[in-house]
Amino acid sequence: GQNIDQPTEMTATEGAIVQINCTYQTSGFNGLFWYQQHAGEAPTFLSYNVLDGLEEKGRFSSFLSRSKGYSYLLLKELQMKDSASYLCAVEDSNYQLIWGAGTKLIIKP
Amino acid sequence: IAGITQAPTSQILAAGRRMTLRCTQDMRHNAMYWYRQDLGLGLRLIHYSNTAGTTGKGEVPDGYSVSRANTDDFPLTLASAVPSQTSVYFCASSVMSGAHNEQFFGPGTRLTVL
């Protein structure tokens, strides 16, 4: 079966760094997406990885290891506005996105 | 304003009633998708359309139907609503189907079936 695992909830402090992990088992792999979703709003695109390694985009970075079926999203210099759910999604062999349940990130002052 | 719109924003519906959720995009994207999002579960694909005139079934298609008469519109119909269809429904679109196609999401429709 297809499975995407990520922690349900994480708490971090404003100004700190947090790493959100995602492991996956899917039928085929064509890339991995991270989306951000604020409460009551639609998901918005953060990053895409298809090759192993780290992709950096400002305060956010995303890492992929295809051999381990593993990715993480790294958020630096946390701000209160980063409080949101972070969704990991894998593009399978049919180019459909398989979604994790999301990690709710709570930022404390 | 470019993007995706959905209507209604929210709806309370009696079980057994028919309901159509509307989705319109003005980005000229070829591919469109309908997802449902339930607490504790990831987004689940209901139906999709890779281009106007074609549709396909996703992970949870039962009880839902779609049509894609043109590029911009992708309505989702619940023929006879049941309480298990209570959910938040998101419509999304991407430039095309295939690899690395960032999906853009509408604001969602919150549906409650009683």
PDB file of C-alpha atoms in Angstrom:
ATOM      1  CA  GLY A   1       0.000   0.000   0.000  1.00  0.00           C
ATOM      2  CA  GLN A   2       0.943   3.655  -0.146  1.00  0.00           C
ATOM      3  CA  ASN A   3       1.880   5.395   3.052  1.00  0.00           C
ATOM      4  CA  ILE A   4       3.162   8.815   4.056  1.00  0.00           C
ATOM      5  CA  ASP A   5       4.135   9.308   7.701  1.00  0.00           C
ATOM      6  CA  GLN A   6       4.804  12.570   9.472  1.00  0.00           C
ATOM      7  CA  PRO A   7       4.450  13.626  13.112  1.00  0.00           C
ATOM      8  CA  THR A   8       1.001  14.836  14.105  1.00  0.00           C
ATOM      9  CA  GLU A   9       2.146  17.877  16.060  1.00  0.00           C
ATOM     10  CA  MET A  10       5.348  19.709  16.970  1.00  0.00           C
ATOM     11  CA  THR A  11       6.078  22.700  19.192  1.00  0.00           C
ATOM     12  CA  ALA A  12       8.962  25.131  18.780  1.00  0.00           C
ATOM     13  CA  THR A  13      10.052  28.511  20.056  1.00  0.00           C
ATOM     14  CA  GLU A  14      10.073  31.750  18.099  1.00  0.00           C
ATOM     15  CA  GLY A  15      13.521  32.359  16.606  1.00  0.00           C
ATOM     16  CA  ALA A  16      14.535  28.702  16.825  1.00  0.00           C
ATOM     17  CA  ILE A  17      14.960  25.990  14.167  1.00  0.00           C
ATOM     18  CA  VAL A  18      12.591  23.057  13.647  1.00  0.00           C
ATOM     19  CA  GLN A  19      12.839  19.978  11.432  1.00  0.00           C
ATOM     20  CA  ILE A  20       9.689  18.210  10.262  1.00  0.00           C
ATOM     21  CA  ASN A  21      10.266  14.666   9.022  1.00  0.00           C
ATOM     22  CA  CYS A  22       8.369  12.719   6.402  1.00  0.00           C
ATOM     23  CA  THR A  23       8.828   9.060   5.472  1.00  0.00           C
ATOM     24  CA  TYR A  24       7.084   7.455   2.549  1.00  0.00           C
ATOM     25  CA  GLN A  25       6.323   4.164   0.841  1.00  0.00           C
ATOM     26  CA  THR A  26       4.620   4.647  -2.502  1.00  0.00           C
ATOM     27  CA  SER A  27       4.123   2.903  -5.825  1.00  0.00           C
ATOM     28  CA  GLY A  28       6.705   4.809  -7.782  1.00  0.00           C
ATOM     29  CA  PHE A  29       8.266   8.163  -7.082  1.00  0.00           C
ATOM     30  CA  ASN A  30       8.299  11.256  -9.257  1.00  0.00           C
ATOM     31  CA  GLY A  31       9.028  13.866  -6.640  1.00  0.00           C
ATOM     32  CA  LEU A  32       8.127  15.119  -3.187  1.00  0.00           C
ATOM     33  CA  PHE A  33       6.263  18.300  -2.302  1.00  0.00           C
ATOM     34  CA  TRP A  34       5.914  20.290   0.894  1.00  0.00           C
ATOM     35  CA  TYR A  35       2.894  22.541   1.366  1.00  0.00           C
ATOM     36  CA  GLN A  36       1.962  24.940   4.145  1.00  0.00           C
ATOM     37  CA  GLN A  37      -1.634  25.198   5.351  1.00  0.00           C
ATOM     38  CA  HIS A  38      -2.802  27.799   7.842  1.00  0.00           C
ATOM     39  CA  ALA A  39      -5.900  26.918   9.836  1.00  0.00           C
ATOM     40  CA  GLY A  40      -9.049  27.383   7.787  1.00  0.00           C
ATOM     41  CA  GLU A  41      -7.126  28.118   4.602  1.00  0.00           C
ATOM     42  CA  ALA A  42      -5.999  26.289   1.484  1.00  0.00           C
ATOM     43  CA  PRO A  43      -2.600  24.571   1.171  1.00  0.00           C
ATOM     44  CA  THR A  44       0.112  26.626  -0.517  1.00  0.00           C
ATOM     45  CA  PHE A  45       3.258  25.302  -2.201  1.00  0.00           C
ATOM     46  CA  LEU A  46       6.568  25.499  -0.347  1.00  0.00           C
ATOM     47  CA  SER A  47       9.070  23.217  -2.053  1.00  0.00           C
ATOM     48  CA  TYR A  48       9.688  20.356  -4.452  1.00  0.00           C
ATOM     49  CA  ASN A  49      12.476  17.743  -4.400  1.00  0.00           C
ATOM     50  CA  VAL A  50      13.122  15.097  -7.023  1.00  0.00           C
ATOM     51  CA  LEU A  51      16.883  14.537  -6.598  1.00  0.00           C
ATOM     52  CA  ASP A  52      18.669  13.617  -3.393  1.00  0.00           C
ATOM     53  CA  GLY A  53      19.981  16.512  -1.392  1.00  0.00           C
ATOM     54  CA  LEU A  54      19.026  19.817   0.100  1.00  0.00           C
ATOM     55  CA  GLU A  55      16.998  22.555  -1.588  1.00  0.00           C
ATOM     56  CA  GLU A  56      17.229  25.908   0.155  1.00  0.00           C
ATOM     57  CA  LYS A  57      14.715  28.705  -0.223  1.00  0.00           C
ATOM     58  CA  GLY A  58      15.144  31.540   2.239  1.00  0.00           C
ATOM     59  CA  ARG A  59      14.297  30.436   5.779  1.00  0.00           C
ATOM     60  CA  PHE A  60      12.922  27.116   4.504  1.00  0.00           C
ATOM     61  CA  SER A  61      14.944  24.145   3.253  1.00  0.00           C
ATOM     62  CA  SER A  62      13.838  20.697   2.150  1.00  0.00           C
ATOM     63  CA  PHE A  63      15.918  17.542   2.032  1.00  0.00           C
ATOM     64  CA  LEU A  64      15.335  14.274   0.183  1.00  0.00           C
ATOM     65  CA  SER A  65      16.862  10.793   0.387  1.00  0.00           C
ATOM     66  CA  ARG A  66      15.173   8.549  -2.157  1.00  0.00           C
ATOM     67  CA  SER A  67      17.015   5.416  -1.017  1.00  0.00           C
ATOM     68  CA  LYS A  68      15.690   5.888   2.518  1.00  0.00           C
ATOM     69  CA  GLY A  69      12.214   7.099   1.521  1.00  0.00           C
ATOM     70  CA  TYR A  70      12.787  10.133   3.677  1.00  0.00           C
ATOM     71  CA  SER A  71      12.452  13.880   3.525  1.00  0.00           C
ATOM     72  CA  TYR A  72      12.514  16.732   5.977  1.00  0.00           C
ATOM     73  CA  LEU A  73      11.480  20.355   5.969  1.00  0.00           C
ATOM     74  CA  LEU A  74      13.760  22.667   7.933  1.00  0.00           C
ATOM     75  CA  LEU A  75      12.412  26.000   9.134  1.00  0.00           C
ATOM     76  CA  LYS A  76      14.926  28.527  10.482  1.00  0.00           C
ATOM     77  CA  GLU A  77      14.439  31.735  12.466  1.00  0.00           C
ATOM     78  CA  LEU A  78      10.905  30.740  13.321  1.00  0.00           C
ATOM     79  CA  GLN A  79       8.261  33.433  13.310  1.00  0.00           C
ATOM     80  CA  MET A  80       4.799  33.341  14.842  1.00  0.00           C
ATOM     81  CA  LYS A  81       3.308  33.368  11.334  1.00  0.00           C
ATOM     82  CA  ASP A  82       4.959  29.987  10.717  1.00  0.00           C
ATOM     83  CA  SER A  83       2.335  28.409  12.976  1.00  0.00           C
ATOM     84  CA  ALA A  84       0.521  26.178  10.491  1.00  0.00           C
ATOM     85  CA  SER A  85       0.220  22.612   9.292  1.00  0.00           C
ATOM     86  CA  TYR A  86       2.924  21.329   6.963  1.00  0.00           C
ATOM     87  CA  LEU A  87       1.877  18.715   4.438  1.00  0.00           C
ATOM     88  CA  CYS A  88       4.214  16.229   2.781  1.00  0.00           C
ATOM     89  CA  ALA A  89       3.055  14.797  -0.557  1.00  0.00           C
ATOM     90  CA  VAL A  90       4.678  12.284  -2.902  1.00  0.00           C
ATOM     91  CA  GLU A  91       4.032  12.210  -6.636  1.00  0.00           C
ATOM     92  CA  ASP A  92       3.513   8.558  -7.512  1.00  0.00           C
ATOM     93  CA  SER A  93       4.034   6.650 -10.760  1.00  0.00           C
ATOM     94  CA  ASN A  94       0.695   7.963 -12.083  1.00  0.00           C
ATOM     95  CA  TYR A  95       1.724  11.553 -11.289  1.00  0.00           C
ATOM     96  CA  GLN A  96      -0.933  11.741  -8.602  1.00  0.00           C
ATOM     97  CA  LEU A  97      -0.088  13.289  -5.237  1.00  0.00           C
ATOM     98  CA  ILE A  98      -0.300  11.035  -2.176  1.00  0.00           C
ATOM     99  CA  TRP A  99      -0.630  13.198   0.928  1.00  0.00           C
ATOM    100  CA  GLY A 100       0.486  12.775   4.501  1.00  0.00           C
ATOM    101  CA  ALA A 101      -1.924  13.800   7.249  1.00  0.00           C
ATOM    102  CA  GLY A 102       0.145  16.895   7.985  1.00  0.00           C
ATOM    103  CA  THR A 103       2.199  18.149  10.927  1.00  0.00           C
ATOM    104  CA  LYS A 104       0.689  20.904  13.027  1.00  0.00           C
ATOM    105  CA  LEU A 105       3.490  23.254  14.081  1.00  0.00           C
ATOM    106  CA  ILE A 106       2.865  25.405  17.150  1.00  0.00           C
ATOM    107  CA  ILE A 107       5.220  28.341  17.682  1.00  0.00           C
ATOM    108  CA  LYS A 108       5.554  29.720  21.196  1.00  0.00           C
ATOM    109  CA  PRO A 109       6.979  33.158  22.022  1.00  0.00           C
TER     110      PRO A 109
ATOM    111  CA  ILE B   1      -7.854  38.230  -9.935  1.00  0.00           C
ATOM    112  CA  ALA B   2      -6.117  35.091 -11.149  1.00  0.00           C
ATOM    113  CA  GLY B   3      -6.688  31.926  -9.203  1.00  0.00           C
ATOM    114  CA  ILE B   4      -9.305  29.392  -8.258  1.00  0.00           C
ATOM    115  CA  THR B   5     -12.703  30.132  -6.805  1.00  0.00           C
ATOM    116  CA  GLN B   6     -15.046  27.711  -5.101  1.00  0.00           C
ATOM    117  CA  ALA B   7     -18.703  28.042  -4.185  1.00  0.00           C
ATOM    118  CA  PRO B   8     -20.350  27.845  -1.784  1.00  0.00           C
ATOM    119  CA  THR B   9     -17.937  28.657   1.049  1.00  0.00           C
ATOM    120  CA  SER B  10     -19.934  26.444   3.366  1.00  0.00           C
ATOM    121  CA  GLN B  11     -23.153  24.469   3.249  1.00  0.00           C
ATOM    122  CA  ILE B  12     -25.334  22.444   5.566  1.00  0.00           C
ATOM    123  CA  LEU B  13     -27.197  19.762   3.681  1.00  0.00           C
ATOM    124  CA  ALA B  14     -29.832  17.211   4.590  1.00  0.00           C
ATOM    125  CA  ALA B  15     -28.944  13.588   3.887  1.00  0.00           C
ATOM    126  CA  GLY B  16     -30.320  12.370   0.589  1.00  0.00           C
ATOM    127  CA  ARG B  17     -30.165  15.780  -1.092  1.00  0.00           C
ATOM    128  CA  ARG B  18     -28.238  16.457  -4.264  1.00  0.00           C
ATOM    129  CA  MET B  19     -25.485  19.055  -4.141  1.00  0.00           C
ATOM    130  CA  THR B  20     -23.034  20.521  -6.643  1.00  0.00           C
ATOM    131  CA  LEU B  21     -19.838  22.184  -5.518  1.00  0.00           C
ATOM    132  CA  ARG B  22     -18.525  24.665  -8.042  1.00  0.00           C
ATOM    133  CA  CYS B  23     -14.911  25.291  -8.999  1.00  0.00           C
ATOM    134  CA  THR B  24     -13.607  27.790 -11.526  1.00  0.00           C
ATOM    135  CA  GLN B  25     -10.038  28.704 -12.438  1.00  0.00           C
ATOM    136  CA  ASP B  26      -8.809  31.476 -14.702  1.00  0.00           C
ATOM    137  CA  MET B  27      -5.183  30.373 -15.051  1.00  0.00           C
ATOM    138  CA  ARG B  28      -5.853  28.243 -18.157  1.00  0.00           C
ATOM    139  CA  HIS B  29      -4.522  25.208 -16.325  1.00  0.00           C
ATOM    140  CA  ASN B  30      -5.128  21.906 -18.069  1.00  0.00           C
ATOM    141  CA  ALA B  31      -5.400  19.667 -15.015  1.00  0.00           C
ATOM    142  CA  MET B  32      -7.925  20.013 -12.199  1.00  0.00           C
ATOM    143  CA  TYR B  33      -8.557  18.002  -9.052  1.00  0.00           C
ATOM    144  CA  TRP B  34     -11.077  17.537  -6.263  1.00  0.00           C
ATOM    145  CA  TYR B  35      -9.876  16.553  -2.793  1.00  0.00           C
ATOM    146  CA  ARG B  36     -11.552  16.058   0.538  1.00  0.00           C
ATOM    147  CA  GLN B  37      -9.739  16.821   3.784  1.00  0.00           C
ATOM    148  CA  ASP B  38     -10.792  15.195   7.048  1.00  0.00           C
ATOM    149  CA  LEU B  39      -9.270  15.668  10.493  1.00  0.00           C
ATOM    150  CA  GLY B  40      -6.356  13.306  11.031  1.00  0.00           C
ATOM    151  CA  LEU B  41      -6.274  12.217   7.402  1.00  0.00           C
ATOM    152  CA  GLY B  42      -4.359  13.605   4.488  1.00  0.00           C
ATOM    153  CA  LEU B  43      -5.946  15.163   1.460  1.00  0.00           C
ATOM    154  CA  ARG B  44      -7.661  12.397  -0.494  1.00  0.00           C
ATOM    155  CA  LEU B  45      -8.232  12.646  -4.219  1.00  0.00           C
ATOM    156  CA  ILE B  46     -11.845  12.190  -5.288  1.00  0.00           C
ATOM    157  CA  HIS B  47     -11.712  12.820  -9.043  1.00  0.00           C
ATOM    158  CA  TYR B  48      -9.373  14.516 -11.444  1.00  0.00           C
ATOM    159  CA  SER B  49      -9.275  15.803 -14.987  1.00  0.00           C
ATOM    160  CA  ASN B  50      -6.067  15.988 -17.023  1.00  0.00           C
ATOM    161  CA  THR B  51      -7.675  18.110 -19.738  1.00  0.00           C
ATOM    162  CA  ALA B  52     -11.067  19.400 -20.783  1.00  0.00           C
ATOM    163  CA  GLY B  53     -13.348  16.570 -21.826  1.00  0.00           C
ATOM    164  CA  THR B  54     -11.631  13.879 -19.740  1.00  0.00           C
ATOM    165  CA  THR B  55     -12.037  12.793 -16.127  1.00  0.00           C
ATOM    166  CA  GLY B  56     -10.625  10.064 -13.911  1.00  0.00           C
ATOM    167  CA  LYS B  57     -11.316   8.467 -10.550  1.00  0.00           C
ATOM    168  CA  GLY B  58      -9.125   9.115  -7.561  1.00  0.00           C
ATOM    169  CA  GLU B  59      -8.766   7.309  -4.262  1.00  0.00           C
ATOM    170  CA  VAL B  60     -12.304   7.934  -2.941  1.00  0.00           C
ATOM    171  CA  PRO B  61     -14.692   8.448  -5.909  1.00  0.00           C
ATOM    172  CA  ASP B  62     -17.799   6.625  -4.633  1.00  0.00           C
ATOM    173  CA  GLY B  63     -20.817   8.890  -4.204  1.00  0.00           C
ATOM    174  CA  TYR B  64     -19.279  11.683  -6.288  1.00  0.00           C
ATOM    175  CA  SER B  65     -19.312  12.614  -9.960  1.00  0.00           C
ATOM    176  CA  VAL B  66     -17.562  15.297 -11.997  1.00  0.00           C
ATOM    177  CA  SER B  67     -17.643  16.809 -15.450  1.00  0.00           C
ATOM    178  CA  ARG B  68     -15.151  18.930 -17.408  1.00  0.00           C
ATOM    179  CA  ALA B  69     -16.998  20.611 -20.232  1.00  0.00           C
ATOM    180  CA  ASN B  70     -14.393  23.369 -20.601  1.00  0.00           C
ATOM    181  CA  THR B  71     -10.956  24.333 -19.291  1.00  0.00           C
ATOM    182  CA  ASP B  72     -12.143  26.648 -16.533  1.00  0.00           C
ATOM    183  CA  ASP B  73     -14.901  24.758 -14.713  1.00  0.00           C
ATOM    184  CA  PHE B  74     -14.828  21.494 -12.788  1.00  0.00           C
ATOM    185  CA  PRO B  75     -18.008  20.935 -10.744  1.00  0.00           C
ATOM    186  CA  LEU B  76     -18.303  18.134  -8.187  1.00  0.00           C
ATOM    187  CA  THR B  77     -21.737  16.586  -7.625  1.00  0.00           C
ATOM    188  CA  LEU B  78     -22.981  14.554  -4.692  1.00  0.00           C
ATOM    189  CA  ALA B  79     -25.997  12.701  -6.086  1.00  0.00           C
ATOM    190  CA  SER B  80     -27.457  11.740  -2.710  1.00  0.00           C
ATOM    191  CA  ALA B  81     -25.493  13.119   0.211  1.00  0.00           C
ATOM    192  CA  VAL B  82     -24.656  10.973   3.246  1.00  0.00           C
ATOM    193  CA  PRO B  83     -23.243  12.072   6.634  1.00  0.00           C
ATOM    194  CA  SER B  84     -19.851  10.479   5.853  1.00  0.00           C
ATOM    195  CA  GLN B  85     -19.446  13.078   3.120  1.00  0.00           C
ATOM    196  CA  THR B  86     -19.165  15.782   5.759  1.00  0.00           C
ATOM    197  CA  SER B  87     -15.750  17.254   5.032  1.00  0.00           C
ATOM    198  CA  VAL B  88     -13.815  20.194   3.665  1.00  0.00           C
ATOM    199  CA  TYR B  89     -13.570  20.003  -0.110  1.00  0.00           C
ATOM    200  CA  PHE B  90     -10.693  21.565  -2.000  1.00  0.00           C
ATOM    201  CA  CYS B  91     -10.463  22.084  -5.734  1.00  0.00           C
ATOM    202  CA  ALA B  92      -6.986  22.409  -7.225  1.00  0.00           C
ATOM    203  CA  SER B  93      -5.418  22.928 -10.615  1.00  0.00           C
ATOM    204  CA  SER B  94      -2.024  22.557 -12.255  1.00  0.00           C
ATOM    205  CA  VAL B  95      -0.568  23.638 -15.567  1.00  0.00           C
ATOM    206  CA  MET B  96      -0.628  20.074 -16.790  1.00  0.00           C
ATOM    207  CA  SER B  97      -0.613  16.546 -15.496  1.00  0.00           C
ATOM    208  CA  GLY B  98       2.804  14.946 -15.172  1.00  0.00           C
ATOM    209  CA  ALA B  99       5.876  15.401 -13.016  1.00  0.00           C
ATOM    210  CA  HIS B 100       6.563  18.457 -10.916  1.00  0.00           C
ATOM    211  CA  ASN B 101       3.275  20.100 -11.416  1.00  0.00           C
ATOM    212  CA  GLU B 102       2.630  22.433  -8.521  1.00  0.00           C
ATOM    213  CA  GLN B 103      -1.014  22.338  -7.629  1.00  0.00           C
ATOM    214  CA  PHE B 104      -2.832  25.562  -6.777  1.00  0.00           C
ATOM    215  CA  PHE B 105      -5.740  25.253  -4.384  1.00  0.00           C
ATOM    216  CA  GLY B 106      -9.061  27.019  -4.076  1.00  0.00           C
ATOM    217  CA  PRO B 107     -10.235  28.316  -0.678  1.00  0.00           C
ATOM    218  CA  GLY B 108     -12.333  25.224   0.037  1.00  0.00           C
ATOM    219  CA  THR B 109     -15.971  24.400   0.723  1.00  0.00           C
ATOM    220  CA  ARG B 110     -16.966  23.225   4.184  1.00  0.00           C
ATOM    221  CA  LEU B 111     -19.847  20.763   3.792  1.00  0.00           C
ATOM    222  CA  THR B 112     -21.920  19.330   6.613  1.00  0.00           C
ATOM    223  CA  VAL B 113     -24.403  16.552   5.862  1.00  0.00           C
ATOM    224  CA  LEU B 114     -26.982  15.928   8.559  1.00  0.00           C
TER     225      LEU B 114
END
